[in-house]
MMTF fields as JSON, N, C-alpha, C and O atoms, coordinates in Angstrom:
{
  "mmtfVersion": "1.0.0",
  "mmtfProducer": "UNKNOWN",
  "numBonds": 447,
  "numAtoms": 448,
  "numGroups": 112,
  "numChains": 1,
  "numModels": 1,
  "chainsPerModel": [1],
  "groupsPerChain": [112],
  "chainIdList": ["A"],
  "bondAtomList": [4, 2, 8, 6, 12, 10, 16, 14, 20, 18, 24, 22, 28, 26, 32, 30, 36, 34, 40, 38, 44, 42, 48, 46, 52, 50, 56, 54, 60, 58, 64, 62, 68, 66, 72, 70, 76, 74, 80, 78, 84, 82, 88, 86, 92, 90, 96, 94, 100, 98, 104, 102, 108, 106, 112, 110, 116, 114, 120, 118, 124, 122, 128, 126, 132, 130, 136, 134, 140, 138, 144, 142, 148, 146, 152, 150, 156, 154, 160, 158, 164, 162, 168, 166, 172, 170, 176, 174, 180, 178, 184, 182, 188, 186, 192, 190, 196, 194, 200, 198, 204, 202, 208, 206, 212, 210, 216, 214, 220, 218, 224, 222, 228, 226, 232, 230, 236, 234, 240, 238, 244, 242, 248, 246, 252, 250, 256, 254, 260, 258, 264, 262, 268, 266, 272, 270, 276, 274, 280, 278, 284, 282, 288, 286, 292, 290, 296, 294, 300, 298, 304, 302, 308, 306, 312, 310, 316, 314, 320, 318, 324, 322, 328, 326, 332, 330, 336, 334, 340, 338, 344, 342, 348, 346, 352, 350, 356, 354, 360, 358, 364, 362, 368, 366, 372, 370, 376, 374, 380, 378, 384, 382, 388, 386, 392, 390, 396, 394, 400, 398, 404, 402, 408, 406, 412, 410, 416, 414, 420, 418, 424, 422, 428, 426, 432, 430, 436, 434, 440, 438, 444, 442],
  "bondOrderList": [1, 1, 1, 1, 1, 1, 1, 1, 1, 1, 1, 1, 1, 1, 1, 1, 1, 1, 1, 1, 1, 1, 1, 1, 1, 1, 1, 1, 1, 1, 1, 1, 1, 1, 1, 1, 1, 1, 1, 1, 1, 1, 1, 1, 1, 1, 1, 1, 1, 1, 1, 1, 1, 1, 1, 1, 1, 1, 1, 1, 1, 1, 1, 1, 1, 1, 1, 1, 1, 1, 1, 1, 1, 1, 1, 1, 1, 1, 1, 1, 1, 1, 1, 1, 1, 1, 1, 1, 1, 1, 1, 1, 1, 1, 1, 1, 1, 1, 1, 1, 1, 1, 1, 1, 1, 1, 1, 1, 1, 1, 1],
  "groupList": [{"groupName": "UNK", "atomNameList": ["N", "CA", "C", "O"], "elementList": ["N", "C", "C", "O"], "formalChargeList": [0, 0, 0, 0], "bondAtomList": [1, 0, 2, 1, 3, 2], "bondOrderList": [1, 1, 2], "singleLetterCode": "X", "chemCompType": "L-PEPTIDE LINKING"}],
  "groupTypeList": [0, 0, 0, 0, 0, 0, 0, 0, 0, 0, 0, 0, 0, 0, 0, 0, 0, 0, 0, 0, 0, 0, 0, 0, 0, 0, 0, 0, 0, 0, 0, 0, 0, 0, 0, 0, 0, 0, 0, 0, 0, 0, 0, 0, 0, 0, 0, 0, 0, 0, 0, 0, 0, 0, 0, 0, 0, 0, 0, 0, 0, 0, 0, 0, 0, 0, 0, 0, 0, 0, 0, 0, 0, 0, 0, 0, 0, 0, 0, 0, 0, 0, 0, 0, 0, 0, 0, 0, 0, 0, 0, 0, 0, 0, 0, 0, 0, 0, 0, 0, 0, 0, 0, 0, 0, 0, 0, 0, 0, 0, 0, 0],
  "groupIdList": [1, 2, 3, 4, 5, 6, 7, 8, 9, 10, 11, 12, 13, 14, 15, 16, 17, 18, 19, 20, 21, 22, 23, 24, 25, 26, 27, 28, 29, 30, 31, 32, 33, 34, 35, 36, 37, 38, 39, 40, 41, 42, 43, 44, 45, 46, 47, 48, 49, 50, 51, 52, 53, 54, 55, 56, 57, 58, 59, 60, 61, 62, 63, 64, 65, 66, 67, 68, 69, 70, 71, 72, 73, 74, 75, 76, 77, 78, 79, 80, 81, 82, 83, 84, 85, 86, 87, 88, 89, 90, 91, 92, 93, 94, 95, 96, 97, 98, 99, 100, 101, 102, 103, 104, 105, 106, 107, 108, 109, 110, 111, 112],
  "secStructList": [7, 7, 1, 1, 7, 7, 3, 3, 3, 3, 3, 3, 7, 7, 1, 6, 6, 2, 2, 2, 2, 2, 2, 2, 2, 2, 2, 2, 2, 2, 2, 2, 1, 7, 6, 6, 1, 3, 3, 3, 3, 3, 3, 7, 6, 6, 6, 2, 2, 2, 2, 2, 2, 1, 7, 1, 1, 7, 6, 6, 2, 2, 2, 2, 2, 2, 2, 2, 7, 1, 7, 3, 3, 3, 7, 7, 7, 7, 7, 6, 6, 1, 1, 1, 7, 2, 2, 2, 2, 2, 2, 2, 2, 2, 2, 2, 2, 2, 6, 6, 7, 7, 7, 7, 7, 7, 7, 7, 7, 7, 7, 7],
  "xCoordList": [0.855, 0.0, 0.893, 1.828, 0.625, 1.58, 1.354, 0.425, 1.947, 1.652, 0.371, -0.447, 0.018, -1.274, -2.363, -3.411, -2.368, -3.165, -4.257, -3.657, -5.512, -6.057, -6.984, -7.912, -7.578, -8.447, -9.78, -9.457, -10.465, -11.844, -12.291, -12.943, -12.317, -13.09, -13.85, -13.581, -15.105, -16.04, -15.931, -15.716, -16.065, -15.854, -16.903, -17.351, -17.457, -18.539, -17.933, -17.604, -17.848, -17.165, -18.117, -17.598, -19.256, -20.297, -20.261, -20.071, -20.387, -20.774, -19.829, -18.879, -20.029, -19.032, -17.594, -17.482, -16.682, -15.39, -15.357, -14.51, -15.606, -15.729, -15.17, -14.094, -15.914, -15.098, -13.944, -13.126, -13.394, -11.963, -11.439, -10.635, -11.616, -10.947, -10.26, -9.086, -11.79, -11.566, -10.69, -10.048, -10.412, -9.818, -8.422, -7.658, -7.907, -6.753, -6.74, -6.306, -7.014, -6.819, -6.354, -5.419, -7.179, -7.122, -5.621, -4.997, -5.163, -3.801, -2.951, -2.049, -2.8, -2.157, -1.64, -0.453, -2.679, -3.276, -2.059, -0.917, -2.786, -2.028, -0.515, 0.128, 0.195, 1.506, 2.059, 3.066, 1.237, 1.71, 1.682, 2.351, 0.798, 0.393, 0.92, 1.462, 0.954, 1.484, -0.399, -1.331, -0.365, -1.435, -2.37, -3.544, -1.838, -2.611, -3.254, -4.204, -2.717, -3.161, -4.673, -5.113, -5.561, -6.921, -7.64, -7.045, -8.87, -9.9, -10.801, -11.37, -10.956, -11.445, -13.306, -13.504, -14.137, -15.472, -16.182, -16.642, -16.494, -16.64, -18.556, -19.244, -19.019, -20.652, -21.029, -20.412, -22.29, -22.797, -23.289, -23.582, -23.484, -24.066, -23.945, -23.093, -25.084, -25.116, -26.055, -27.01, -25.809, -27.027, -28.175, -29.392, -26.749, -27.671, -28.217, -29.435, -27.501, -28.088, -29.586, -30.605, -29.452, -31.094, -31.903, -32.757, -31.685, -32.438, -32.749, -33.725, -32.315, -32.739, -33.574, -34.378, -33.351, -33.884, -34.978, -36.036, -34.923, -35.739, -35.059, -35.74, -33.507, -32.961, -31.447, -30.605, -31.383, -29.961, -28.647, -27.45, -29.546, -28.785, -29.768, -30.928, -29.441, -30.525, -30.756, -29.934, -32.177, -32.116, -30.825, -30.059, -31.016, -29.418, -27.962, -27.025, -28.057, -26.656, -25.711, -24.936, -25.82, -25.275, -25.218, -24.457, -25.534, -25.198, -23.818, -22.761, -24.431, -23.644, -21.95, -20.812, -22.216, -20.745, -20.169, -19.286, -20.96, -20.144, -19.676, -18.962, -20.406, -19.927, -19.102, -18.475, -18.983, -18.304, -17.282, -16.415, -17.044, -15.964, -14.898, -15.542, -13.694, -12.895, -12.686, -12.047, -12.864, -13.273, -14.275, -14.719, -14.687, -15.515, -14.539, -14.282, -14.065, -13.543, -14.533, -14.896, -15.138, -16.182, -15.777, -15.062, -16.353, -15.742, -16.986, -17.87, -16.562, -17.58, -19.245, -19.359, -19.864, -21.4, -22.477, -22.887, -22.885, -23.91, -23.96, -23.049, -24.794, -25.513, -26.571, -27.561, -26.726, -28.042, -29.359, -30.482, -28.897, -30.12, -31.344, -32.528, -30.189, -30.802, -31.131, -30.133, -32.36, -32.298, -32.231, -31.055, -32.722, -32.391, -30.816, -30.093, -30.823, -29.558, -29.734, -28.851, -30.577, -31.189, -30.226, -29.532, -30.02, -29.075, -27.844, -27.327, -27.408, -25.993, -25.814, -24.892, -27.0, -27.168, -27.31, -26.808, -27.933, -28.258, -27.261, -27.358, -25.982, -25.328, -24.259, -23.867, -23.793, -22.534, -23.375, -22.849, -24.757, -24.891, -25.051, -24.96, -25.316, -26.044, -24.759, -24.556, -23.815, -22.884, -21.854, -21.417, -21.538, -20.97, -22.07, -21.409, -23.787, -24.369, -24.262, -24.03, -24.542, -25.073, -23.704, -23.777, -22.486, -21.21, -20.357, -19.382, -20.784, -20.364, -18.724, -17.675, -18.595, -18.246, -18.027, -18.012, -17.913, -18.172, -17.174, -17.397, -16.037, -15.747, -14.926, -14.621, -14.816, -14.444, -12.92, -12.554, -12.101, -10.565, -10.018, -10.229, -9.34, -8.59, -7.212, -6.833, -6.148, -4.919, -3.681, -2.769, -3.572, -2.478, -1.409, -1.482, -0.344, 0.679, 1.241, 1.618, 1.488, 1.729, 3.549, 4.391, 3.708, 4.946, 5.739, 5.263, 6.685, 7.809, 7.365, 7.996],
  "yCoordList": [-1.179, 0.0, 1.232, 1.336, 2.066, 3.251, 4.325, 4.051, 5.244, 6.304, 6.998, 7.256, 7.345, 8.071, 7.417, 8.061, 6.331, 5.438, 5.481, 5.37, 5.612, 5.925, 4.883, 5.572, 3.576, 2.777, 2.938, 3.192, 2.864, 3.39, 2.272, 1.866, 1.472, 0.598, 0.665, 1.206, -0.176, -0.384, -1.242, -2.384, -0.92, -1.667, -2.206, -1.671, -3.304, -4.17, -5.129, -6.301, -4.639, -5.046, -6.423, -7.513, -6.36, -7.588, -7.959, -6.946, -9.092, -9.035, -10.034, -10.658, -10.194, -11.112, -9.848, -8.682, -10.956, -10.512, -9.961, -9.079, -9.932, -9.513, -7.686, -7.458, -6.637, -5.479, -5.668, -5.171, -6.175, -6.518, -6.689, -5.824, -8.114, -8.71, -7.461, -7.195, -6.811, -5.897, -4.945, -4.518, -4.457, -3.099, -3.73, -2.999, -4.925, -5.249, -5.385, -4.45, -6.034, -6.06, -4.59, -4.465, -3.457, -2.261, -1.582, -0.933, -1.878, -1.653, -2.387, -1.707, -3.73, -4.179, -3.857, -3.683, -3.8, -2.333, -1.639, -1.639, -0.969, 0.435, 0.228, 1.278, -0.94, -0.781, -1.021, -0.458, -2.031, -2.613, -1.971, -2.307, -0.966, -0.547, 0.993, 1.592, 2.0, 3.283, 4.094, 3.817, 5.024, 5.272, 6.006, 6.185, 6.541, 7.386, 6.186, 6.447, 4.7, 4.243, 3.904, 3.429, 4.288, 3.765, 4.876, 5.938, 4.87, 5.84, 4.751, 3.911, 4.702, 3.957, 4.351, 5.261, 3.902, 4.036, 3.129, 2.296, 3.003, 2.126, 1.943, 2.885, 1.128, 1.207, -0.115, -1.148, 0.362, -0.056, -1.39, -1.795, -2.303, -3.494, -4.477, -4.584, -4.953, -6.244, -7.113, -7.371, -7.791, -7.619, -6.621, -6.487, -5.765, -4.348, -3.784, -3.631, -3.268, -2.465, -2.998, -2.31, -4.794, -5.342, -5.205, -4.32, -5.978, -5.248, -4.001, -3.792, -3.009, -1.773, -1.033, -0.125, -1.416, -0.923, -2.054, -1.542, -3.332, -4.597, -4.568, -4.767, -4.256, -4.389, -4.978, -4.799, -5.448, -6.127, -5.542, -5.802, -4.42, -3.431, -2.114, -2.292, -1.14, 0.04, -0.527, -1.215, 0.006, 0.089, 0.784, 1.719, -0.214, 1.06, 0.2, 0.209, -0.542, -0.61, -1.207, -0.472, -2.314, -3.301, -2.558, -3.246, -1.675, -0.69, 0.548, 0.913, 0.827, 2.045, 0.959, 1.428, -0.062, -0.834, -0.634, 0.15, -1.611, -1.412, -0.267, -0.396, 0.912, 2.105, 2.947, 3.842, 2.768, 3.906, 2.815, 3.519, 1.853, 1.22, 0.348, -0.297, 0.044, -0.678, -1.901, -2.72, -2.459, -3.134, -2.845, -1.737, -4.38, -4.462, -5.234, -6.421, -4.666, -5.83, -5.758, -4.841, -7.551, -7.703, -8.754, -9.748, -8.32, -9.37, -10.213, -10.229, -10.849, -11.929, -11.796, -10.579, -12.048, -12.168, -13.232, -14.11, -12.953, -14.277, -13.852, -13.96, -13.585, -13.188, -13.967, -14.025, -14.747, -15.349, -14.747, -15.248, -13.473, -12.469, -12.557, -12.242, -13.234, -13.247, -14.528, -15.106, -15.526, -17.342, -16.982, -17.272, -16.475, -17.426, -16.902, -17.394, -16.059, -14.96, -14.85, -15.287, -14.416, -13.816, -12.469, -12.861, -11.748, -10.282, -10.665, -10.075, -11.748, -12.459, -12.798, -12.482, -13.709, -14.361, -13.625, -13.918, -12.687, -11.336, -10.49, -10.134, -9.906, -9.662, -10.118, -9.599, -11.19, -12.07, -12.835, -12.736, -13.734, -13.824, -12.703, -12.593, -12.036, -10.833, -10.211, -10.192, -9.627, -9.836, -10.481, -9.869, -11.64, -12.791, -12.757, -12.924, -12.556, -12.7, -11.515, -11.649, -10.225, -8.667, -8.265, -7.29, -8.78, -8.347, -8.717, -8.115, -9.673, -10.772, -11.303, -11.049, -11.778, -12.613, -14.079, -14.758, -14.452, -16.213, -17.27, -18.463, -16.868, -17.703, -16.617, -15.425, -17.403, -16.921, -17.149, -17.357, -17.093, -17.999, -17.109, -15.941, -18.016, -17.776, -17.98, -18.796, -17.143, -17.775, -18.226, -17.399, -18.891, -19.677, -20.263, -20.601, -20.58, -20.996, -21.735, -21.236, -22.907, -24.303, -24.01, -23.814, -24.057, -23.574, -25.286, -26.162, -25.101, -26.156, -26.321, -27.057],
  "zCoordList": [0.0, 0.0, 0.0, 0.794, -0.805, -1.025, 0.224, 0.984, 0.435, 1.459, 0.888, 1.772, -0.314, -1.061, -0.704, -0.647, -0.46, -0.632, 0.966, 2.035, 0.98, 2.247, 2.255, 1.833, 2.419, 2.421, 3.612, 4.772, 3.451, 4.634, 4.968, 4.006, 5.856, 6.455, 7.709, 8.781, 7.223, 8.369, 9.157, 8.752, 10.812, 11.951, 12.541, 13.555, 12.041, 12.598, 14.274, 14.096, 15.554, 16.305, 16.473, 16.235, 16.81, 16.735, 18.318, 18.991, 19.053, 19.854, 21.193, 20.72, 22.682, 22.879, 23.08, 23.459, 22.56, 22.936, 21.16, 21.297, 20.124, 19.123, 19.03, 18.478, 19.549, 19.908, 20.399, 19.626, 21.375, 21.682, 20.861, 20.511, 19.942, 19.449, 18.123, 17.865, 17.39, 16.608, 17.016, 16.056, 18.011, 18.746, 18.547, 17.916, 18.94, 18.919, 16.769, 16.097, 16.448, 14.895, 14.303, 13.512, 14.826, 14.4, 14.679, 13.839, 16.079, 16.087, 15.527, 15.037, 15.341, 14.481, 13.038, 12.763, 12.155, 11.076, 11.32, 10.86, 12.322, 12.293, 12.833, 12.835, 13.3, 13.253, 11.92, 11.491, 11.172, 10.083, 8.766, 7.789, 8.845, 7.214, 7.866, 6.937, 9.379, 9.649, 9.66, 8.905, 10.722, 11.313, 10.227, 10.55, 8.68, 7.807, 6.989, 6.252, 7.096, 5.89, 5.639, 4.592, 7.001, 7.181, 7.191, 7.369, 7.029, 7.9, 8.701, 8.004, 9.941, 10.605, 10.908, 11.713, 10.489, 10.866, 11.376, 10.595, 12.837, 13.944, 13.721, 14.115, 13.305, 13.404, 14.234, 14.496, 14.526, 15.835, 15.85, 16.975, 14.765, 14.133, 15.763, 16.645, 15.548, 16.731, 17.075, 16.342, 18.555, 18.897, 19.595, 19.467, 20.696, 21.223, 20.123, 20.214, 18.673, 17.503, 17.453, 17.396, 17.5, 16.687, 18.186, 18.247, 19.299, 20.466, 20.453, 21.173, 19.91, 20.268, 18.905, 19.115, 17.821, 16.795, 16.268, 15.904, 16.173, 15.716, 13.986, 12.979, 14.01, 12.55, 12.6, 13.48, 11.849, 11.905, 11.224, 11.352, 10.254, 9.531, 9.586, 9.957, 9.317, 8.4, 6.658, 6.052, 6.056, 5.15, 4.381, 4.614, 3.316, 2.313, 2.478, 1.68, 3.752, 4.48, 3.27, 2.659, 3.043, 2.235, 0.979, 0.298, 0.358, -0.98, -0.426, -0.94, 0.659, 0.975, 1.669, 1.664, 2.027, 2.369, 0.767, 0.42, -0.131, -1.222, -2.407, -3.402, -1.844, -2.605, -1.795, -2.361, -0.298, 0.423, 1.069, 1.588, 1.232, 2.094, 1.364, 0.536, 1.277, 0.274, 1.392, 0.731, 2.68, 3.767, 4.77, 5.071, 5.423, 6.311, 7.484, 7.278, 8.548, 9.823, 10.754, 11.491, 10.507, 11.069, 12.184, 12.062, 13.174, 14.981, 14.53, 13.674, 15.532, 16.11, 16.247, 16.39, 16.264, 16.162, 16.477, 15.718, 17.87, 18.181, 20.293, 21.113, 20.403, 21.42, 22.039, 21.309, 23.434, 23.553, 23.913, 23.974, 24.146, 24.002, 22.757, 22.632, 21.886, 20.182, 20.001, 19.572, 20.154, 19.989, 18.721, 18.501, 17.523, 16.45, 15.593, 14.726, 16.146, 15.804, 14.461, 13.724, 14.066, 12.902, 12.582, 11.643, 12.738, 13.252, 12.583, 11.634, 13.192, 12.602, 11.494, 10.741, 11.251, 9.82, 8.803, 7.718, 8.983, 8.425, 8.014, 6.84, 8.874, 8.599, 7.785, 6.74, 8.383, 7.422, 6.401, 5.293, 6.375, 4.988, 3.796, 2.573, 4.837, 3.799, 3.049, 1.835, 4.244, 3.302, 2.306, 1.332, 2.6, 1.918, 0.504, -0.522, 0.183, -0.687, -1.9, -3.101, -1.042, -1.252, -1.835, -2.583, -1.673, -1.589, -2.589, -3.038, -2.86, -3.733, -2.631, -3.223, -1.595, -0.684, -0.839, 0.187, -1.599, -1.503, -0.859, -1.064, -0.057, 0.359, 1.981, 1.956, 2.939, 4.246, 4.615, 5.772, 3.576, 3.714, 5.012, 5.338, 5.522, 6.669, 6.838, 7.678, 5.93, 5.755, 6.538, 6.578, 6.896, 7.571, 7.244, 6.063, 7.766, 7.697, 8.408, 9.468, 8.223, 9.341, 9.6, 8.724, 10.794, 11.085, 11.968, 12.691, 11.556, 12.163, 13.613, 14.372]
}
């Protein structure tokens, strides 16, 4: 990534240890790529969001990810507040579908 280069991503912290987990990712980021290379925009997605609104997103959401964000770092998601965790499903299928997303790779490297 060049120094010009400013990428905007959305911070779906989700629920659980999920904000943590995100908060630590974000510094990582930022040691690795240097503190200009992001614009960080933290949104509220969850289960408190769907408890409190009865939505798992706003209308629009999933258009405005893919015209205004070049990433999504999305935490963890699943609350027992929520039985069918509809909210969740909602979110990550929706995006994996809405996004064109199709696979969840997780890259690794098997070490000695």
């Amino acid at each position: 990534m060049s120094a010009s280069t400013v990428s905007r991503v959305a911070i779906i912290g989700g629920d659980g240890i999920g904000p943590e987990v995100t908060a630590e990712a974000v510094k990582v980021l930022i040691a690795a790529c240097g503190e200009d290379a992001f614009t960080w925009d933290p949104l509220p997605y969850g289960a408190d969001y769907y408890l409190e609104t009865g939505k798992s997103l706003p209308d629009g959401e999933m258009e405005r990810f893919r015209a205004d964000y070049d990433a999504i770092l999305l935490g963890a998601l699943g609350d027992p507040r929520v039985p069918d965790m509809g909210y969740a499903r909602d979110i990550l299928l929706g995006a994996r579908s809405q996004l064109d997303l199709y696979i969840n790779k997780r890259p690794v490297r098997l070490l000695d």
